[in-house]
Short mmCIF file of C-alpha atoms and ligand atoms in Angstrom, two decimals:
data_model
loop_
_atom_site.label_atom_id
_atom_site.label_comp_id
_atom_site.label_asym_id
_atom_site.label_seq_id
_atom_site.Cartn_x
_atom_site.Cartn_y
_atom_site.Cartn_z
CA UNK A 160 8.76 33.43 49.89
CA UNK A 161 9.47 36.74 50.49
CA UNK A 162 9.78 39.11 47.94
CA UNK A 163 11.09 43.02 48.43
CA UNK A 164 9.66 45.81 45.93
CA UNK A 165 11.81 49.08 45.44
CA UNK A 166 10.69 52.03 44.18
CA UNK A 167 6.98 51.72 45.08
CA UNK A 168 4.32 53.93 44.57
CA UNK A 169 0.52 53.60 46.00
CA UNK A 170 -1.20 52.66 42.82
CA UNK A 171 1.70 49.55 42.32
CA UNK A 172 0.85 48.43 46.11
CA UNK A 173 -2.66 48.84 45.54
CA UNK A 174 -2.20 46.69 42.24
CA UNK A 175 0.22 44.01 43.17
CA UNK A 176 -2.06 43.62 46.31
CA UNK A 177 -5.34 43.24 44.07
CA UNK A 178 -3.60 40.29 42.12
CA UNK A 179 -2.41 38.23 45.38
CA UNK A 180 -3.61 34.85 45.93
CA UNK A 181 -0.81 33.06 46.92
CA UNK A 182 -0.65 33.08 51.13
CA UNK A 183 3.27 31.46 50.53
CA UNK A 184 4.73 35.14 49.35
CA UNK A 185 4.49 37.49 51.35
CA UNK A 186 5.85 41.10 50.13
CA UNK A 187 7.27 43.91 51.72
CA UNK A 188 6.76 46.75 49.89
CA UNK A 189 9.25 50.27 49.94
CA UNK A 190 8.88 53.69 48.71
CA UNK A 191 12.50 53.58 48.33
CA UNK A 192 14.81 53.39 45.05
CA UNK A 193 17.69 50.09 45.33
CA UNK A 194 20.82 51.55 45.51
CA UNK A 195 23.77 50.68 47.33
CA UNK A 196 22.61 52.87 50.56
CA UNK A 197 18.83 50.79 50.40
CA UNK A 198 20.18 47.18 49.41
CA UNK A 199 20.35 45.82 52.93
CA UNK A 200 16.70 46.29 53.31
CA UNK A 201 16.12 43.42 50.67
CA UNK A 202 18.02 41.22 54.19
CA UNK A 203 16.06 38.46 54.92
CA UNK A 204 14.18 38.27 51.20
CA UNK A 205 14.67 35.66 48.42
CA UNK A 206 13.82 37.86 45.85
CA UNK A 207 13.73 41.65 44.98
CA UNK A 208 11.12 43.28 42.25
CA UNK A 209 12.49 46.52 41.11
CA UNK A 210 11.08 49.26 38.21
CA UNK A 211 13.16 50.96 35.84
CA UNK A 212 15.18 53.33 38.09
CA UNK A 213 16.14 50.93 40.25
CA UNK A 214 20.18 50.56 40.48
CA UNK A 215 21.32 46.82 39.52
CA UNK A 216 24.67 47.06 38.72
CA UNK A 217 27.63 44.88 39.97
CA UNK A 218 28.55 46.08 43.66
CA UNK A 219 25.03 46.18 43.88
CA UNK A 220 23.89 42.54 42.41
CA UNK A 221 27.04 41.61 44.62
CA UNK A 222 25.32 42.89 47.61
CA UNK A 223 21.84 41.05 47.13
CA UNK A 224 23.49 37.99 46.50
CA UNK A 225 25.67 38.43 50.11
CA UNK A 226 22.07 38.64 51.81
CA UNK A 227 21.01 35.39 49.65
CA UNK A 228 18.67 36.87 47.28
CA UNK A 229 18.44 34.81 44.43
CA UNK A 230 15.97 36.29 42.12
CA UNK A 231 15.48 39.99 40.52
CA UNK A 232 11.99 40.23 39.28
CA UNK A 233 11.95 43.28 36.47
CA UNK A 234 8.33 45.03 37.22
CA UNK A 235 9.46 46.51 33.78
CA UNK A 236 10.00 45.15 29.77
CA UNK A 237 13.44 46.82 29.59
CA UNK A 238 16.34 45.86 31.75
CA UNK A 239 19.09 48.41 30.80
CA UNK A 240 20.07 48.63 34.34
CA UNK A 241 20.52 45.29 35.26
CA UNK A 242 24.01 44.04 34.74
CA UNK A 243 23.68 41.02 33.44
CA UNK A 244 26.94 39.06 33.80
CA UNK A 245 27.40 39.88 37.27
CA UNK A 246 23.57 38.56 37.73
CA UNK A 247 24.62 35.55 36.15
CA UNK A 248 28.01 35.18 38.10
CA UNK A 249 26.39 35.57 41.84
CA UNK A 250 23.91 32.96 40.12
CA UNK A 251 20.50 35.37 40.80
CA UNK A 252 18.39 34.71 38.05
CA UNK A 253 17.14 37.36 36.23
CA UNK A 254 12.94 38.37 35.36
CA UNK A 255 10.69 40.33 33.51
CA UNK A 256 7.87 41.56 31.42
CA UNK A 257 8.45 41.19 28.16
CA UNK A 258 4.55 42.59 26.64
CA UNK A 259 2.45 44.00 29.68
CA UNK A 260 0.64 46.46 27.18
CA UNK A 261 2.29 47.25 23.74
CA UNK A 262 -1.05 49.38 23.17
CA UNK A 263 -0.32 52.01 26.40
CA UNK A 264 2.86 52.63 25.21
CA UNK A 265 2.32 53.21 21.29
CA UNK A 266 -0.85 54.82 22.38
CA UNK A 267 1.32 57.57 24.78
CA UNK A 268 3.31 57.94 21.28
CA UNK A 269 0.37 58.88 19.38
CA UNK A 270 -1.14 61.13 21.94
CA UNK A 271 2.33 62.92 22.38
CA UNK A 272 2.35 63.64 18.65
CA UNK A 273 -1.26 65.32 18.53
CA UNK A 274 -0.48 66.98 21.44
CA UNK A 275 2.71 68.43 19.54
CA UNK A 276 0.79 69.24 16.51
CA UNK A 277 -2.25 70.36 17.18
CA UNK A 278 -1.11 72.11 20.71
CA UNK A 279 -3.94 70.96 22.83
CA UNK A 280 -2.57 71.55 26.09
CA UNK A 281 -2.50 74.73 24.59
CA UNK A 282 -5.39 75.39 24.10
CA UNK A 283 -7.35 74.05 27.25
CA UNK A 284 -5.49 76.47 29.25
CA UNK A 285 -6.43 79.63 26.36
CA UNK A 286 -9.94 78.81 26.68
CA UNK A 287 -10.19 78.30 30.42
CA UNK A 288 -9.12 82.20 30.21
CA UNK A 289 -11.58 83.10 27.84
CA UNK A 290 -9.62 83.15 25.19
CA UNK A 291 -10.40 81.86 21.91
CA UNK A 292 -8.10 82.99 19.21
CA UNK A 293 -6.74 80.46 16.90
CA UNK A 294 -3.21 81.84 16.44
CA UNK A 295 -0.36 80.42 17.73
CA UNK A 296 -2.05 76.75 17.18
CA UNK A 297 -2.03 75.69 13.53
CA UNK A 298 -1.26 72.32 12.95
CA UNK A 299 -0.25 69.57 10.12
CA UNK A 300 -2.87 66.52 8.93
CA UNK A 301 -0.78 63.31 9.74
CA UNK A 302 -2.45 61.97 6.58
CA UNK A 303 0.75 61.07 4.16
CA UNK A 304 2.56 62.26 6.61
CA UNK A 305 5.95 60.13 6.93
CA UNK A 306 6.08 58.51 9.54
CA UNK A 307 9.95 56.74 10.70
CA UNK A 308 9.16 54.27 13.34
CA UNK A 309 12.78 52.55 14.64
CA UNK A 310 11.85 49.18 15.96
CA UNK A 311 9.75 47.13 15.09
CA UNK A 312 8.72 44.72 18.29
CA UNK A 313 5.70 44.77 20.49
CA UNK A 314 5.24 48.12 20.29
CA UNK A 315 7.21 49.38 17.68
CA UNK A 316 3.86 47.33 15.58
CA UNK A 317 1.11 48.72 17.20
CA UNK A 318 2.52 51.73 16.88
CA UNK A 319 2.21 50.81 12.94
CA UNK A 320 -0.72 50.08 12.93
CA UNK A 321 -2.30 53.05 14.38
CA UNK A 322 -0.21 54.92 12.11
CA UNK A 323 -1.83 53.07 9.07
CA UNK A 324 -4.70 53.80 10.28
CA UNK A 325 -4.27 57.42 10.33
CA UNK A 326 -3.48 57.03 6.66
CA UNK A 327 -0.06 57.65 6.91
CA UNK A 328 3.16 57.04 5.01
CA UNK A 329 5.28 54.44 7.36
CA UNK A 330 9.05 53.57 6.67
CA UNK A 331 10.72 50.88 9.65
CA UNK A 332 14.27 50.56 10.50
CA UNK A 333 14.93 47.36 12.79
CA UNK A 334 17.68 44.52 12.35
CA UNK A 335 14.70 41.91 12.27
CA UNK A 336 12.28 42.60 9.69
CA UNK A 337 8.73 41.87 10.49
CA UNK A 338 6.06 39.84 8.14
CA UNK A 339 2.92 41.54 9.82
CA UNK A 340 5.02 45.00 9.56
CA UNK A 341 5.96 44.08 5.53
CA UNK A 342 2.35 42.76 5.18
CA UNK A 343 0.75 46.47 6.02
CA UNK A 344 2.72 47.26 3.14
CA UNK A 345 5.09 49.19 5.32
CA UNK A 346 9.23 49.12 3.95
CA UNK A 347 12.09 48.15 6.11
CA UNK A 348 14.57 51.10 5.38
CA UNK A 349 18.34 51.34 6.92
CA UNK A 350 19.20 54.12 9.81
CA UNK A 351 20.85 56.13 6.78
CA UNK A 352 17.79 55.46 4.56
CA UNK A 353 14.62 56.11 6.18
CA UNK A 354 16.12 59.96 8.83
CA UNK A 355 16.18 62.24 5.50
CA UNK A 356 12.75 61.03 4.72
CA UNK A 357 10.55 61.56 7.66
CA UNK A 358 8.61 64.10 8.91
CA UNK A 359 7.94 62.54 12.11
CA UNK A 360 10.18 59.75 13.91
CA UNK A 361 9.51 57.98 16.58
CA UNK A 362 11.70 55.22 18.62
CA UNK A 363 10.85 51.80 20.09
CA UNK A 364 13.90 50.00 19.95
CA UNK A 365 15.83 48.93 23.19
CA UNK A 366 18.70 50.69 25.20
CA UNK A 367 21.74 49.21 24.86
CA UNK A 368 25.33 48.99 23.27
CA UNK A 369 24.37 49.40 19.84
CA UNK A 370 21.74 52.10 20.61
CA UNK A 371 23.02 53.89 23.24
CA UNK A 372 22.73 57.83 21.54
CA UNK A 373 21.29 56.68 17.84
CA UNK A 374 20.30 60.07 17.97
CA UNK A 375 22.94 62.58 18.53
CA UNK A 376 24.66 65.43 16.33
CA UNK A 377 25.56 63.07 12.87
CA UNK A 378 22.11 61.96 12.81
CA UNK A 379 20.27 65.08 13.85
CA UNK A 380 22.13 66.60 11.02
CA UNK A 381 20.79 63.96 8.74
CA UNK A 382 17.41 64.07 9.45
CA UNK A 383 14.32 66.50 7.69
CA UNK A 384 14.34 70.42 9.12
CA UNK A 385 11.02 70.59 10.85
CA UNK A 386 11.21 67.01 12.31
CA UNK A 387 8.97 65.54 15.20
CA UNK A 388 10.95 63.51 17.44
CA UNK A 389 9.49 61.54 19.69
CA UNK A 390 10.86 58.71 22.72
CA UNK A 391 8.87 56.82 24.49
CA UNK A 392 11.55 53.96 24.66
CA UNK A 393 14.37 55.15 27.07
CA UNK A 394 16.34 58.74 27.65
CA UNK A 395 19.95 57.19 26.84
CA UNK A 396 18.68 56.40 23.10
CA UNK A 397 19.11 60.33 22.47
CA UNK A 398 22.20 62.33 23.66
CA UNK A 399 19.95 65.73 24.75
CA UNK A 400 22.46 67.88 24.42
CA UNK A 401 23.18 67.62 20.93
CA UNK A 402 18.79 67.22 20.58
CA UNK A 403 18.42 71.11 22.65
CA UNK A 404 21.36 72.17 19.77
CA UNK A 405 18.45 71.29 16.98
CA UNK A 406 15.57 73.17 18.97
CA UNK A 407 17.40 75.92 19.03
CA UNK A 408 18.59 75.76 14.99
CA UNK A 409 14.77 75.02 14.69
CA UNK A 410 16.27 71.19 12.82
CA UNK A 411 13.85 69.73 15.86
CA UNK A 412 10.38 70.95 15.32
CA UNK A 413 9.13 69.33 18.05
CA UNK A 414 10.17 66.41 20.91
CA UNK A 415 8.39 64.90 22.39
CA UNK A 416 9.96 62.27 25.67
CA UNK A 417 8.48 60.64 28.16
CA UNK A 418 11.75 59.08 29.06
CA UNK A 419 14.71 61.05 30.09
CA UNK A 420 18.37 59.91 30.81
CA UNK A 421 19.12 61.50 34.13
CA UNK A 422 15.27 60.59 35.08
CA UNK A 423 15.88 58.80 38.05
CA UNK A 424 16.69 61.86 39.82
CA UNK A 425 13.37 62.89 38.74
CA UNK A 426 10.47 61.27 37.68
CA UNK A 427 7.84 59.93 39.61
CA UNK A 428 8.19 62.23 42.63
CA UNK A 429 6.32 65.78 43.10
CA UNK A 430 8.93 68.04 43.08
CA UNK A 431 7.20 71.09 42.54
CA UNK A 432 8.45 73.31 46.03
CA UNK A 433 12.13 72.01 45.16
CA UNK A 434 15.03 73.68 43.29
CA UNK A 435 15.38 71.31 39.89
CA UNK A 436 19.11 71.28 39.66
CA UNK A 437 19.04 69.58 36.08
CA UNK A 438 19.73 72.26 34.02
CA UNK A 439 19.64 70.17 30.34
CA UNK A 440 15.61 69.16 31.74
CA UNK A 441 15.24 72.57 33.08
CA UNK A 442 16.80 73.67 29.15
CA UNK A 443 14.32 71.27 27.48
CA UNK A 444 11.41 72.05 29.45
CA UNK A 445 11.69 76.04 28.50
CA UNK A 446 11.29 75.17 25.04
CA UNK A 447 7.27 75.64 23.50
CA UNK A 448 7.74 72.78 20.98
CA UNK A 449 8.49 70.36 23.91
CA UNK A 450 6.26 68.34 25.86
CA UNK A 451 7.77 65.82 28.87
CA UNK A 452 6.13 63.43 30.20
CA UNK A 453 7.49 61.70 33.39
CA UNK A 454 7.55 57.78 31.85
CA UNK A 455 4.14 57.39 32.11
CA UNK A 456 3.71 55.13 28.93
CA UNK A 457 3.02 52.29 30.63
CA UNK A 458 0.77 53.80 33.22
CA UNK A 459 -2.61 52.20 32.39
CA UNK A 460 -4.91 49.73 34.36
CA UNK A 461 -4.70 47.24 31.89
CA UNK A 462 -0.87 47.12 32.06
CA UNK A 463 -0.42 47.55 35.76
CA UNK A 464 -2.61 44.19 35.66
CA UNK A 465 -0.78 42.57 33.08
CA UNK A 466 2.69 43.57 35.60
CA UNK A 467 1.26 41.89 38.58
CA UNK A 468 0.17 38.61 37.30
CA UNK A 469 3.15 38.16 35.04
CA UNK A 470 5.58 39.16 37.68
CA UNK A 471 3.81 36.77 40.44
CA UNK A 472 3.59 33.88 37.35
CA UNK A 473 7.27 34.50 37.02
CA UNK A 474 8.51 34.37 40.42
CA UNK A 475 5.69 31.74 40.99
CA UNK A 476 7.95 29.39 38.39
CA UNK A 477 10.74 30.17 39.87
CA UNK A 478 9.43 29.51 43.30
CA UNK A 479 8.04 25.73 42.36
CA UNK A 480 11.65 25.09 40.26
CA UNK A 481 9.75 25.68 36.53
CA UNK A 482 11.44 26.90 33.61
CA UNK A 483 11.50 30.79 33.25
CA UNK A 484 10.10 31.72 30.50
CA UNK A 485 10.19 35.62 30.60
CA UNK A 486 13.90 35.00 32.13
CA UNK A 487 16.96 37.50 30.68
CA UNK A 488 20.35 36.77 29.99
CA UNK A 489 23.58 37.90 29.79
CA UNK A 490 24.30 37.96 25.79
CA UNK A 491 28.39 36.84 26.30
P1 NAD B 935 10.65 44.29 21.87
O1 NAD B 935 11.54 43.86 22.89
O2 NAD B 935 9.50 43.14 21.27
O3 NAD B 935 11.02 45.19 20.57
C1 NAD B 935 11.92 46.29 20.52
C2 NAD B 935 12.43 45.89 18.96
O4 NAD B 935 13.51 47.01 19.13
C3 NAD B 935 12.91 44.61 18.37
O5 NAD B 935 12.15 43.84 17.37
C4 NAD B 935 14.71 44.67 17.79
O6 NAD B 935 15.20 44.15 17.04
C5 NAD B 935 14.54 45.97 17.76
N1 NAD B 935 15.83 46.92 17.83
C6 NAD B 935 16.56 47.04 18.52
N2 NAD B 935 17.99 47.02 17.93
C7 NAD B 935 17.54 47.89 17.10
C8 NAD B 935 18.04 49.56 16.93
N3 NAD B 935 19.70 49.74 16.51
N4 NAD B 935 17.34 49.53 15.59
C9 NAD B 935 16.32 49.94 15.53
N5 NAD B 935 15.50 48.74 15.78
C10 NAD B 935 16.42 47.66 16.89
O7 NAD B 935 10.94 45.21 22.94
P2 NAD B 935 8.85 46.11 22.82
O8 NAD B 935 7.90 46.02 24.20
O9 NAD B 935 8.66 46.86 21.76
O10 NAD B 935 9.55 48.01 24.13
C11 NAD B 935 10.48 49.18 23.28
C12 NAD B 935 11.23 49.46 24.10
O11 NAD B 935 10.29 50.66 24.81
C13 NAD B 935 11.37 49.27 25.82
O12 NAD B 935 13.05 48.18 25.58
C14 NAD B 935 11.75 49.89 26.60
O13 NAD B 935 12.83 50.37 26.77
C15 NAD B 935 10.38 50.88 26.50
N6 NAD B 935 9.48 51.59 27.05
C16 NAD B 935 8.66 51.92 27.78
C17 NAD B 935 8.15 51.98 28.72
C18 NAD B 935 7.53 53.45 28.93
O14 NAD B 935 6.78 53.44 29.59
N7 NAD B 935 8.24 54.84 28.43
C19 NAD B 935 6.70 51.38 28.79
C20 NAD B 935 7.45 49.78 27.89
C21 NAD B 935 8.67 49.37 27.55
#
């Protein structure tokens, strides 16, 4: 079977080649993102392997179907970029990697909190310039602070365990209550109940119709003044313009984002010699209390290994007609 990989970086190629043991699988690695312009590059492949910023809308899925592509293998957990209805209509199966390392993302969320709070990025630069002053570096104890965790799936649960170890008060919000969370003494609350109580809010729910712009001007107004907002999930959970207004007024005290709604035009590329035309991210980058990372939450060695192994297992199961345990299907 031939598989075309879109949006690959050198580390993807290295990791997939390391775990490539089935000589029946021919791997074609492309740097290009999957789009209407590049879809024809999948010609001759039975499967495409794609990542978070590849476009899989109805048009592209129909074009893949015309090329006789039968499988979309997502090498990520989120599947908000795939029109599942269109895939089903074209008889294309969709598989993903549901849990490659919840630790990678949960630990990155903690890193963002610690950086914003204790300003280690500023301290690092200061010391290099022989500036040993502490002025402006004042942080707060995480101990006993109230942290709201929105989404207690794989990543949210690990994040709760980390916070529990730090002695935080944790409030969780998820339509599905997990006993493992309640066993830690963590209380589930509605979003309305949780928002006014939290010093820190961290998003760990998927992006879908019901969570799109979950963070907007109304929900921001419900938050405590000076709140720290962390988003390592998906950019579309947050109305960025409303967040900028909250940062300008001081109502949002800190923002840490690993994801951004328009990230596909920016992330995973070195644009250091270019003019950024996205004025929203440019404004965000100008705040001293905003930390942006370019979708690197997943980026640990363990996660890359697991992504490659699970993706190969998904493709193999499809090839031999086994049950696809990691299949995603349209709910409608
Ligand atoms: P998961 O499916 O295990 O958990 C998601 C949880 O969110 C579920 O428990 C679900 O019930 C809950 N949820 C759904 N709607 C909700 C709502 N309206 N309010 C509160 N909770 C809600 O997923 P996961 O593996 O924990 O991943 C979570 C998200 O993290 C993914 O959807 C993906 O977008 C993101 N992610 C980001 C990176 C990164 O590199 N930054 C890597 C992997 C995943």
